[in-house]
C-alpha positions in Angstrom: -86.3 -80.6 155.6 -85.6 -78.0 158.3 -85.5 -74.2 157.8 -85.6 -71.0 160.0 -87.6 -67.9 159.0 -85.3 -64.6 159.9 -86.4 -60.9 160.2 -84.8 -59.2 157.1 -81.1 -57.3 158.4 -79.2 -55.1 156.7 -76.8 -58.3 156.1 -79.5 -59.8 153.9 -80.0 -57.2 151.3 -77.5 -58.4 148.7 -79.5 -61.8 149.0 -82.7 -60.2 148.4 -81.5 -58.0 145.3 -79.8 -60.8 143.6 -82.8 -62.7 144.2 -85.4 -60.1 142.7 -83.1 -59.3 140.1 -82.8 -62.6 139.0 -84.6 -63.5 135.5 -86.0 -67.1 136.6 -87.4 -65.2 139.9 -88.4 -61.7 138.4 -90.8 -63.6 135.6 -93.3 -64.1 138.6 -92.6 -60.4 140.2 -95.4 -57.8 139.3 -92.4 -55.5 138.7 -90.0 -55.4 136.1 -87.4 -52.9 137.4 -83.5 -53.9 137.9 -82.4 -53.2 141.6 -79.4 -51.4 142.0 -77.3 -51.3 145.4 -78.1 -48.2 145.9 -82.1 -48.3 145.3 -81.9 -51.3 147.7 -80.6 -49.4 150.2 -83.0 -46.4 149.9 -85.9 -49.0 149.9 -84.5 -50.6 153.1 -84.6 -47.4 154.9 -88.3 -47.0 153.9 -89.0 -50.5 155.0 -87.4 -50.0 158.6 -90.1 -47.4 159.2 -93.1 -49.1 157.7 -95.1 -50.9 160.2 -97.3 -52.6 157.6 -94.5 -55.0 156.1 -92.8 -57.8 157.1 -89.8 -59.6 155.2 -88.3 -62.8 156.0 -85.7 -64.4 154.4 -85.4 -68.3 154.4 -82.3 -70.1 156.1 -81.7 -73.6 155.6 -78.1 -74.6 155.1 -77.7 -71.1 153.4 -80.4 -68.5 152.4 -83.1 -70.2 149.9 -85.8 -67.7 149.6 -87.8 -64.8 151.6 -91.4 -64.3 152.3 -93.2 -61.2 152.9 -96.4 -60.1 154.7 -97.6 -56.7 153.5 -100.6 -54.8 153.7 -100.8 -55.8 157.2 -104.6 -54.6 158.4 -105.5 -54.9 162.0 -108.7 -53.0 161.8 -109.9 -56.0 159.4 -107.5 -58.3 160.6 -106.2 -58.9 156.9 -102.9 -59.1 155.2 -100.9 -59.9 151.9 -98.3 -62.5 151.5 -95.8 -63.5 149.1 -93.5 -65.9 148.5 -90.0 -66.8 146.6 -87.7 -70.0 146.9 -84.5 -69.6 145.1 -84.7 -71.8 141.9 -82.4 -74.5 143.0 -84.3 -75.4 145.9 -87.8 -75.4 144.1 -89.7 -78.8 143.7 -88.1 -80.2 147.1 -91.2 -79.3 149.7 -89.6 -75.8 150.8 -92.5 -73.9 149.2 -95.5 -75.4 150.6 -93.9 -75.8 154.4 -93.0 -71.9 154.0 -96.4 -71.1 152.9 -97.6 -73.2 156.0 -95.4 -71.4 158.4 -95.9 -67.7 157.2 -99.9 -68.4 157.2 -99.5 -69.8 160.9 -97.5 -66.8 161.6 -100.0 -64.4 160.4 -102.9 -66.0 162.2 -101.1 -66.7 165.7 -98.6 -64.0 165.9 -100.3 -61.0 164.1 -103.7 -62.4 165.0 -104.9 -62.2 161.2 -108.3 -63.6 160.1 -107.8 -63.4 156.4 -104.5 -63.9 154.3 -104.3 -63.4 150.9 -102.0 -63.3 147.8 -101.9 -62.2 144.1 -100.1 -63.9 141.4 -100.2 -64.0 137.6 -103.2 -66.3 136.3 -100.6 -68.3 134.0 -98.5 -69.5 137.6 -100.1 -72.8 137.4 -97.7 -74.3 139.8 -97.9 -71.8 142.4 -101.6 -71.8 142.2 -101.8 -75.6 142.8 -99.6 -75.1 145.7 -101.6 -72.7 147.4 -105.0 -75.2 146.8 -102.8 -77.6 148.5 -102.2 -75.3 151.5 -106.0 -74.3 151.7 -105.8 -71.0 149.6 -109.1 -70.5 147.7 -109.3 -68.7 144.5 -111.6 -65.5 145.1 -111.4 -64.0 141.4 -109.3 -62.7 138.3 -108.0 -59.4 137.8 -108.1 -58.8 134.4 -105.1 -57.1 132.6 -104.0 -55.8 136.1 -100.3 -56.0 135.5 -98.6 -54.4 132.8 -95.1 -56.3 132.4 -92.6 -56.4 129.5 -95.1 -54.8 127.4 -97.7 -56.8 127.8 -101.1 -56.8 130.2 -101.2 -60.1 132.4 -104.1 -61.3 134.4 -104.0 -61.7 138.1 -105.4 -64.2 140.4 -106.6 -63.4 144.0 -106.5 -66.2 146.5 -107.1 -66.3 150.1 -107.5 -68.8 153.3 -109.4 -67.9 156.2 -108.7 -68.6 160.1 -110.9 -71.3 161.2 -111.7 -70.7 164.9 -111.1 -74.0 166.4 
């Protein structure tokens, strides 16, 4: 399986919007807002000015997902990552390779020491994937997110760069 990470461009906005609005993907996101084209365009203008936020789309034969690096903290050499593979491409190994690529990018290109992520505590499939990629569970943030009228626990995981 081969894919390329492309920095988010305006031409990718509709793919990103549809992905985030998809019920299969949105259930794993912390926000519960339906994103309009207008809202997406406003968000994109802010994104272009934000130097602590990078988004890549995942290009295989077609666009199959996206990944993001947020909360880039150069002083402490730390950042947060997030991933999304379209439902039709899940279970094919793209997720594991995507996690490895974006962590490698954070360590080598951004010179990060620590890469972390947060996800719902009941997302066992993703937790197991991140463990296979070297992430360690740091803790549980109880009732952190209110989604669809219900408080949800969040797990925080991280991976630390090992100096070779």
